[in-house]
Short mmCIF file of C-alpha atoms in Angstrom, two decimals:
data_model
loop_
_atom_site.label_atom_id
_atom_site.label_comp_id
_atom_site.label_asym_id
_atom_site.label_seq_id
_atom_site.Cartn_x
_atom_site.Cartn_y
_atom_site.Cartn_z
CA MET A 1 131.24 2.68 -79.71
CA ASN A 2 131.67 0.59 -82.65
CA GLY A 3 130.19 2.33 -85.85
CA THR A 4 130.57 6.01 -84.91
CA ALA A 5 133.34 7.94 -86.79
CA VAL A 6 136.47 8.76 -84.86
CA LEU A 7 137.83 10.88 -87.80
CA GLN A 8 135.98 12.51 -90.66
CA ALA A 9 137.63 14.39 -93.47
CA ARG A 10 136.02 16.24 -96.23
CA GLY A 11 138.28 17.53 -99.07
CA LEU A 12 140.97 17.94 -96.51
CA GLY A 13 144.05 19.62 -97.83
CA ARG A 14 147.43 21.07 -96.45
CA LYS A 15 149.87 23.22 -98.36
CA TYR A 16 153.60 24.05 -97.46
CA GLY A 17 154.38 27.08 -99.39
CA ARG A 18 153.33 26.08 -102.92
CA ARG A 19 153.54 22.41 -102.46
CA TRP A 20 150.47 20.25 -101.48
CA ALA A 21 151.48 17.79 -98.78
CA LEU A 22 147.99 16.34 -98.73
CA ARG A 23 145.09 17.21 -101.02
CA ASP A 24 141.39 16.53 -101.56
CA CYS A 25 141.13 13.78 -98.74
CA THR A 26 137.73 12.52 -97.90
CA LEU A 27 137.67 9.89 -95.43
CA ASP A 28 135.48 8.26 -92.74
CA LEU A 29 137.23 6.21 -90.06
CA PRO A 30 134.94 4.12 -87.83
CA ALA A 31 135.60 3.74 -84.15
CA GLY A 32 137.09 0.74 -82.50
CA HIS A 33 139.55 -0.17 -85.28
CA VAL A 34 143.29 -0.24 -85.57
CA VAL A 35 143.81 1.67 -88.79
CA GLY A 36 147.02 1.45 -90.87
CA LEU A 37 148.22 4.40 -92.72
CA VAL A 38 150.66 3.47 -95.43
CA GLY A 39 152.42 5.03 -98.31
CA PRO A 40 156.04 5.87 -99.36
CA ASN A 41 157.99 8.58 -97.59
CA GLY A 42 156.67 11.92 -98.32
CA ALA A 43 153.22 10.73 -99.30
CA GLY A 44 151.44 12.97 -96.64
CA LYS A 45 151.06 10.45 -93.73
CA THR A 46 152.71 12.71 -91.16
CA THR A 47 150.63 15.70 -92.48
CA LEU A 48 147.34 13.76 -92.07
CA LEU A 49 148.27 12.67 -88.51
CA LYS A 50 149.30 16.11 -87.55
CA LEU A 51 146.08 17.65 -88.94
CA ALA A 52 144.15 15.05 -86.97
CA ALA A 53 146.14 15.85 -83.72
CA GLY A 54 145.62 19.68 -84.20
CA TRP A 55 149.31 20.33 -84.74
CA LEU A 56 148.45 21.72 -88.11
CA ALA A 57 145.44 23.70 -89.51
CA PRO A 58 144.09 22.65 -92.97
CA SER A 59 144.66 24.85 -95.90
CA SER A 60 141.34 23.48 -97.47
CA GLY A 61 138.53 21.32 -96.48
CA GLY A 62 137.72 20.14 -93.03
CA ILE A 63 138.53 17.55 -90.45
CA SER A 64 136.62 16.48 -87.33
CA VAL A 65 137.90 14.10 -84.82
CA LEU A 66 135.68 12.27 -82.32
CA GLY A 67 132.98 14.86 -83.34
CA GLY A 68 135.13 17.94 -82.56
CA SER A 69 137.68 20.16 -84.08
CA PRO A 70 141.04 18.82 -83.57
CA ALA A 71 142.59 21.81 -81.84
CA GLY A 72 139.22 22.68 -80.29
CA GLY A 73 140.42 23.19 -76.58
CA PRO A 74 141.74 21.16 -73.76
CA ALA A 75 138.74 18.80 -73.61
CA GLN A 76 139.40 17.72 -77.10
CA LEU A 77 143.20 17.64 -76.76
CA ALA A 78 142.48 15.16 -73.78
CA LYS A 79 140.71 12.77 -76.15
CA ILE A 80 143.58 12.25 -78.50
CA GLY A 81 147.01 10.72 -77.96
CA PHE A 82 149.81 11.49 -80.35
CA VAL A 83 153.17 9.76 -80.41
CA ALA A 84 155.17 11.60 -83.02
CA GLN A 85 157.90 10.28 -85.23
CA ASP A 86 160.91 8.39 -83.66
CA THR A 87 158.87 8.21 -80.44
CA PRO A 88 160.39 11.29 -78.72
CA VAL A 89 161.15 11.36 -75.07
CA TYR A 90 163.26 13.77 -72.83
CA PRO A 91 166.87 12.27 -72.75
CA GLY A 92 167.89 14.28 -69.61
CA LEU A 93 164.66 13.13 -67.59
CA THR A 94 164.32 9.87 -65.80
CA VAL A 95 161.45 7.38 -66.47
CA ALA A 96 159.80 8.45 -63.30
CA ASP A 97 160.17 12.14 -64.38
CA HIS A 98 158.29 11.45 -67.44
CA LEU A 99 155.35 9.86 -65.55
CA ARG A 100 155.18 12.96 -63.21
CA LEU A 101 155.22 15.10 -66.13
CA GLY A 102 152.44 13.08 -67.79
CA ALA A 103 150.40 13.22 -64.67
CA ARG A 104 150.80 17.06 -64.35
CA LEU A 105 149.92 17.76 -68.02
CA ASN A 106 147.04 15.27 -68.66
CA PRO A 107 143.72 15.67 -66.79
CA GLY A 108 142.62 12.07 -67.37
CA TRP A 109 146.19 10.65 -66.37
CA ASP A 110 145.91 6.94 -65.31
CA ALA A 111 148.79 6.57 -62.85
CA ALA A 112 148.09 3.10 -62.12
CA LEU A 113 148.16 2.01 -65.62
CA ALA A 114 151.49 3.98 -66.16
CA ARG A 115 153.21 2.33 -63.10
CA GLU A 116 151.91 -1.23 -64.06
CA ARG A 117 153.15 -0.85 -67.64
CA ILE A 118 156.59 0.42 -66.63
CA ALA A 119 156.92 -2.43 -64.23
CA ARG A 120 155.81 -4.97 -66.76
CA LEU A 121 158.38 -3.67 -69.23
CA ASP A 122 160.96 -3.92 -66.60
CA LEU A 123 162.07 -0.37 -66.83
CA ASP A 124 163.95 1.14 -63.95
CA PRO A 125 162.11 4.41 -62.87
CA ALA A 126 165.33 5.99 -62.05
CA HIS A 127 166.90 5.44 -65.45
CA ARG A 128 167.38 8.49 -67.65
CA ALA A 129 165.39 8.16 -70.87
CA GLY A 130 168.60 9.12 -73.01
CA LYS A 131 170.18 5.95 -71.75
CA LEU A 132 167.42 3.68 -72.78
CA SER A 133 167.50 1.42 -76.00
CA GLY A 134 165.50 2.35 -78.99
CA GLY A 135 162.82 -0.31 -78.05
CA GLN A 136 162.72 0.99 -74.49
CA ARG A 137 162.28 4.50 -75.52
CA ALA A 138 159.54 3.62 -77.87
CA GLN A 139 157.77 1.63 -75.14
CA LEU A 140 158.17 4.55 -72.85
CA ALA A 141 156.59 7.07 -75.37
CA LEU A 142 153.72 4.39 -75.89
CA THR A 143 153.11 4.12 -72.15
CA LEU A 144 152.84 8.00 -72.05
CA GLY A 145 150.35 7.88 -74.84
CA LEU A 146 148.24 5.13 -73.30
CA ALA A 147 148.30 6.49 -69.70
CA LYS A 148 146.65 9.69 -70.99
CA ARG A 149 143.69 7.37 -71.63
CA PRO A 150 143.02 8.85 -75.10
CA ARG A 151 139.93 7.63 -77.17
CA LEU A 152 141.95 7.93 -80.20
CA LEU A 153 145.73 7.20 -80.33
CA LEU A 154 147.82 8.42 -83.25
CA LEU A 155 151.27 6.97 -83.93
CA ASP A 156 153.64 8.15 -86.58
CA GLU A 157 155.99 5.64 -87.76
CA PRO A 158 156.39 4.13 -84.33
CA VAL A 159 158.47 1.05 -85.21
CA ALA A 160 160.43 2.21 -88.27
CA ALA A 161 163.62 2.72 -86.18
CA LEU A 162 163.36 -0.47 -84.13
CA ASP A 163 164.94 -3.97 -84.89
CA PRO A 164 162.56 -6.80 -85.58
CA LEU A 165 162.26 -8.09 -82.00
CA ALA A 166 161.72 -4.54 -80.51
CA ARG A 167 159.21 -4.07 -83.30
CA ARG A 168 157.22 -7.11 -82.36
CA GLU A 169 157.30 -6.22 -78.71
CA PHE A 170 156.06 -2.84 -79.38
CA LEU A 171 153.20 -3.97 -81.63
CA GLN A 172 152.42 -6.68 -79.08
CA THR A 173 152.09 -4.09 -76.31
CA LEU A 174 149.83 -1.83 -78.48
CA MET A 175 147.57 -4.75 -79.40
CA GLU A 176 147.21 -5.84 -75.76
CA ALA A 177 146.34 -2.12 -75.04
CA VAL A 178 143.67 -2.21 -77.76
CA ALA A 179 142.19 -5.47 -76.20
CA GLU A 180 142.09 -3.90 -72.76
CA LEU A 181 141.22 -0.31 -73.26
CA ASP A 182 138.33 1.20 -75.28
CA LEU A 183 140.71 2.66 -77.88
CA SER A 184 140.84 3.42 -81.61
CA VAL A 185 144.32 3.63 -83.16
CA VAL A 186 145.81 5.10 -86.35
CA LEU A 187 149.37 4.09 -87.03
CA SER A 188 151.45 5.06 -89.97
CA SER A 189 154.33 2.90 -91.67
CA HIS A 190 156.02 2.86 -94.91
CA LEU A 191 156.27 -1.04 -94.42
CA VAL A 192 153.07 -2.93 -95.12
CA SER A 193 154.53 -6.03 -93.23
CA ASP A 194 154.40 -4.01 -89.94
CA LEU A 195 150.66 -3.59 -90.37
CA GLU A 196 149.62 -6.96 -91.71
CA ARG A 197 148.61 -8.57 -88.37
CA THR A 198 147.97 -5.37 -86.37
CA CYS A 199 145.59 -3.42 -88.66
CA ASP A 200 142.00 -4.21 -89.71
CA HIS A 201 141.63 -1.01 -91.64
CA LEU A 202 143.96 0.33 -94.19
CA ILE A 203 144.49 3.92 -95.70
CA VAL A 204 146.96 4.15 -98.63
CA LEU A 205 148.40 7.55 -99.42
CA VAL A 206 150.47 8.20 -102.60
CA ASP A 207 151.66 11.56 -103.86
CA SER A 208 149.64 13.53 -101.40
CA ARG A 209 146.41 11.73 -102.37
CA LEU A 210 144.22 9.14 -100.90
CA GLN A 211 144.46 5.99 -103.13
CA VAL A 212 142.38 3.48 -101.21
CA ALA A 213 140.72 3.07 -97.76
CA GLY A 214 138.74 0.33 -96.31
CA GLU A 215 138.75 -2.82 -94.16
CA VAL A 216 141.71 -5.12 -94.84
CA ASP A 217 139.59 -8.17 -95.31
CA ASP A 218 137.36 -6.44 -97.87
CA LEU A 219 140.47 -4.95 -99.72
CA LEU A 220 142.02 -8.26 -99.91
CA ALA A 221 138.83 -9.95 -101.09
CA THR A 222 138.42 -7.41 -103.96
CA HIS A 223 142.00 -7.38 -105.00
CA HIS A 224 143.78 -10.17 -106.97
CA ARG A 225 147.10 -10.70 -108.44
CA LEU A 226 146.75 -12.74 -111.74
CA THR A 227 149.86 -14.30 -113.17
CA GLY A 228 149.85 -16.25 -116.44
CA PRO A 229 151.02 -16.25 -120.10
CA ARG A 230 151.52 -12.77 -121.56
CA ARG A 231 148.13 -11.17 -122.35
CA ASP A 232 146.60 -7.81 -123.10
CA PRO A 233 145.07 -6.37 -119.94
CA GLY A 234 142.36 -4.61 -122.28
CA ARG A 235 140.89 -8.03 -122.89
CA LEU A 236 140.08 -8.97 -119.29
CA PRO A 237 136.44 -9.58 -118.63
CA ALA A 238 134.22 -6.58 -117.83
CA GLY A 239 133.99 -5.45 -114.12
CA GLN A 240 137.74 -6.16 -113.60
CA ASP A 241 139.37 -2.88 -112.85
CA VAL A 242 143.13 -3.10 -113.64
CA VAL A 243 145.19 -1.46 -110.82
CA SER A 244 148.55 -2.33 -112.49
CA ALA A 245 150.08 -4.56 -115.08
CA HIS A 246 153.61 -5.81 -115.57
CA HIS A 247 154.91 -7.83 -118.46
CA THR A 248 157.96 -9.90 -119.36
CA ASP A 249 158.47 -11.69 -122.87
CA ARG A 250 156.32 -14.54 -121.77
CA GLN A 251 154.38 -13.64 -118.54
CA SER A 252 151.95 -11.02 -117.47
CA THR A 253 151.15 -10.06 -113.93
CA ILE A 254 148.16 -8.00 -113.54
CA ILE A 255 146.45 -6.70 -110.27
CA VAL A 256 142.74 -6.26 -110.73
CA ARG A 257 140.05 -5.03 -108.31
CA THR A 258 136.71 -6.64 -108.66
CA ASP A 259 133.63 -7.79 -106.85
CA THR A 260 133.00 -10.89 -108.79
CA PRO A 261 134.97 -14.04 -108.57
CA ILE A 262 137.97 -14.55 -110.74
CA LEU A 263 137.45 -17.47 -113.34
CA ASP A 264 140.24 -19.08 -115.12
CA PRO A 265 141.49 -16.51 -117.60
CA ALA A 266 142.38 -19.17 -120.18
CA MET B 1 143.81 -26.06 -75.31
CA ILE B 2 144.53 -25.24 -78.86
CA GLU B 3 147.56 -22.92 -79.75
CA PHE B 4 147.16 -20.64 -82.81
CA HIS B 5 150.02 -19.74 -85.14
CA LEU B 6 149.97 -17.59 -88.23
CA ASP B 7 151.77 -17.98 -91.41
CA GLY B 8 152.85 -14.68 -92.85
CA ARG B 9 153.51 -15.82 -96.35
CA SER B 10 150.19 -17.87 -96.88
CA GLY B 11 148.14 -15.16 -98.42
CA VAL B 12 145.26 -16.26 -96.39
CA SER B 13 144.01 -13.45 -94.04
CA PRO B 14 144.89 -13.97 -90.30
CA TYR B 15 141.21 -14.21 -89.26
CA LEU B 16 140.70 -17.09 -91.79
CA GLN B 17 143.86 -18.82 -90.56
CA LEU B 18 142.41 -18.86 -87.08
CA VAL B 19 139.12 -20.25 -88.26
CA HIS B 20 140.73 -22.92 -90.38
CA GLN B 21 142.95 -24.04 -87.36
CA VAL B 22 139.88 -24.43 -85.13
CA ARG B 23 138.04 -26.35 -87.88
CA HIS B 24 141.13 -28.60 -88.40
CA ALA B 25 141.43 -29.30 -84.80
CA LEU B 26 137.73 -30.20 -84.53
CA ARG B 27 138.10 -32.53 -87.53
CA LEU B 28 141.04 -34.26 -86.04
CA GLY B 29 139.51 -34.56 -82.80
CA LEU B 30 141.84 -32.46 -81.02
CA LEU B 31 139.26 -30.11 -79.87
CA ARG B 32 136.01 -31.58 -78.44
CA GLU B 33 132.75 -30.37 -77.16
CA GLY B 34 133.17 -28.36 -74.07
CA ASP B 35 136.66 -27.36 -74.69
CA GLN B 36 137.70 -23.73 -74.22
CA LEU B 37 139.15 -21.72 -76.89
CA PRO B 38 142.06 -19.26 -75.83
CA THR B 39 140.76 -15.91 -74.66
CA VAL B 40 141.11 -12.95 -77.06
CA LYS B 41 143.72 -11.41 -74.73
CA ASP B 42 145.83 -14.58 -74.69
CA VAL B 43 145.73 -14.89 -78.55
CA VAL B 44 146.73 -11.26 -78.96
CA ALA B 45 149.43 -11.50 -76.50
CA ARG B 46 150.80 -14.63 -78.19
CA LEU B 47 150.52 -13.68 -81.78
CA ALA B 48 150.71 -9.81 -81.58
CA ILE B 49 147.68 -9.49 -83.70
CA ASN B 50 144.70 -7.13 -83.58
CA PRO B 51 141.94 -8.15 -81.08
CA ASN B 52 139.39 -7.52 -83.83
CA THR B 53 140.96 -10.30 -85.86
CA VAL B 54 140.41 -12.77 -83.07
CA LEU B 55 136.91 -11.44 -82.48
CA LYS B 56 136.03 -11.77 -86.09
CA ALA B 57 137.23 -15.47 -86.28
CA TYR B 58 135.37 -16.35 -83.09
CA ARG B 59 132.20 -14.63 -84.34
CA GLU B 60 132.53 -16.62 -87.64
CA LEU B 61 132.94 -20.00 -85.75
CA GLU B 62 129.87 -19.02 -83.70
CA HIS B 63 127.97 -18.25 -86.85
CA GLU B 64 128.80 -21.75 -88.00
CA GLY B 65 127.41 -23.26 -84.93
CA LEU B 66 130.77 -24.61 -83.77
CA VAL B 67 131.49 -22.54 -80.64
CA ALA B 68 129.40 -20.35 -78.32
CA ALA B 69 130.62 -17.32 -76.16
CA ARG B 70 129.72 -17.28 -72.58
CA PRO B 71 130.16 -13.63 -71.55
CA GLY B 72 132.69 -13.07 -68.97
CA VAL B 73 133.91 -16.74 -69.04
CA GLY B 74 135.22 -17.45 -72.43
CA THR B 75 134.28 -19.10 -75.81
CA PHE B 76 133.59 -22.95 -75.77
CA VAL B 77 133.26 -25.60 -78.38
CA THR B 78 129.69 -26.82 -78.85
CA ARG B 79 129.98 -29.19 -81.78
CA THR B 80 132.58 -31.48 -83.06
CA LEU B 81 133.43 -32.04 -86.74
CA ALA B 82 135.13 -35.42 -86.13
CA ASP B 83 132.61 -38.08 -87.49
CA SER B 84 132.75 -41.84 -87.67
CA SER B 85 135.56 -41.51 -90.10
CA LEU B 86 137.95 -40.46 -87.24
CA ALA B 87 138.68 -44.28 -86.60
CA ALA B 88 140.10 -44.56 -90.09
CA HIS B 89 142.43 -41.75 -89.58
CA GLY B 90 145.29 -43.92 -87.80
CA PRO B 91 145.62 -46.54 -90.63
CA LEU B 92 145.51 -43.73 -93.29
CA ARG B 93 148.09 -41.69 -91.47
CA GLN B 94 150.32 -44.78 -91.27
CA GLU B 95 150.04 -45.42 -95.05
CA LEU B 96 150.79 -41.75 -95.66
CA ARG B 97 153.89 -41.93 -93.57
CA ARG B 98 155.08 -45.04 -95.46
CA TRP B 99 154.41 -43.17 -98.84
CA LEU B 100 156.39 -40.09 -97.33
CA THR B 101 159.35 -42.27 -96.57
CA LYS B 102 159.11 -43.81 -100.10
CA ALA B 103 159.13 -40.31 -101.63
CA ARG B 104 162.14 -39.27 -99.55
CA MET B 105 163.98 -42.41 -100.56
CA ALA B 106 163.12 -41.62 -104.20
CA GLY B 107 164.96 -38.28 -103.45
CA LEU B 108 162.05 -35.77 -103.40
CA ASP B 109 162.44 -32.72 -101.04
CA ASP B 110 159.78 -31.19 -98.98
CA GLU B 111 158.74 -28.79 -101.65
CA SER B 112 158.59 -31.58 -104.39
CA ILE B 113 156.46 -33.73 -102.05
CA GLU B 114 154.03 -30.98 -101.27
CA ALA B 115 153.75 -30.04 -105.02
CA LEU B 116 153.23 -33.61 -106.02
CA PHE B 117 150.64 -34.22 -103.38
CA MET B 118 148.67 -31.00 -104.15
CA THR B 119 148.59 -31.49 -108.01
CA THR B 120 147.39 -35.02 -107.50
CA PHE B 121 144.75 -34.02 -104.88
CA ARG B 122 143.47 -31.35 -107.15
CA THR B 123 143.41 -33.36 -110.32
CA ALA B 124 141.62 -36.26 -108.32
CA ALA B 125 139.14 -33.76 -107.11
CA GLN B 126 138.41 -32.35 -110.41
CA GLU B 127 137.85 -35.85 -111.95
CA ASP B 128 135.52 -36.58 -109.04
CA ILE B 129 133.44 -33.40 -110.11
CA ALA B 130 133.58 -34.25 -113.79
#
């Protein structure tokens, strides 16, 4: 399944009233990856995820997910899992109720997988979701998303509200699921540190626009931070694209993008 | 069996850290021909990292001819990097230990020791090239 696109966007945009939440986004996400969607709050991450899940319709351009239109009917919806921000569950329903609901609402529901995960997480099926800790609630929401057996799982800021330990446990569960199931993942965060270990692909959104997208290793290999005595970024060798430059009295820190090796800038 | 760890502040990408750790273990004789590497699932569960990262590291090691994957069984070491110099490791390690004790007695902390070692190592390496 590697190589085919799970998500394709062409000039995709979405407006709320007069404000563009996302504009002119052109993107190809290959299958079989864990994609990190990063950017400051309000950059358009949630909007992009909701467009992919079919919760929102585009104002301009187009998007196709797993070869279909995101809200293109029950068969399409069954292929996509979406865990919305703050990993919502029904506080008044028990863990077992959530699994029953999942089984009723999803044609491809994997009851064995759901039960096995709940047992592994040591969750009591009779427990009300409202009484669970933040970490347990997030794990329950993830279990529902996985037991649906989607081909693409979208997660909006799943670990933002969790403490470091719960965060690690959540990402661990997610990574194990990726290893076991044939699954592509897009997960958003405003903290790059959450995504360092878990994502092999990165999308950066700033001010409603796509800044950069690509494989993490390629991005790391082509971006460099140069620190040294103060100098004029304009005098850098040709082929070094300056992304940002900061100066103090004596020192310059410059981030450049280049395909060629960095030689001593003396 | 080798146990992997990741240094989040090293700036080295996770897959390269895994490759380096295997090469290190091969050089030091900690991994030998026929030894099995941890399964992808084990590494993922232990480090909470992306399975593609582990696969990429193992592919790279396979490409270097150091390991081979046996489908359904696991990944095994096929070649060692420890050579005849391995015998010299013991005495050299002892000398290094003595040197470290001297450095500590002279009042150097870990960071100073590392900095001193690395600059000396780099200068010596450059002189060798020149």
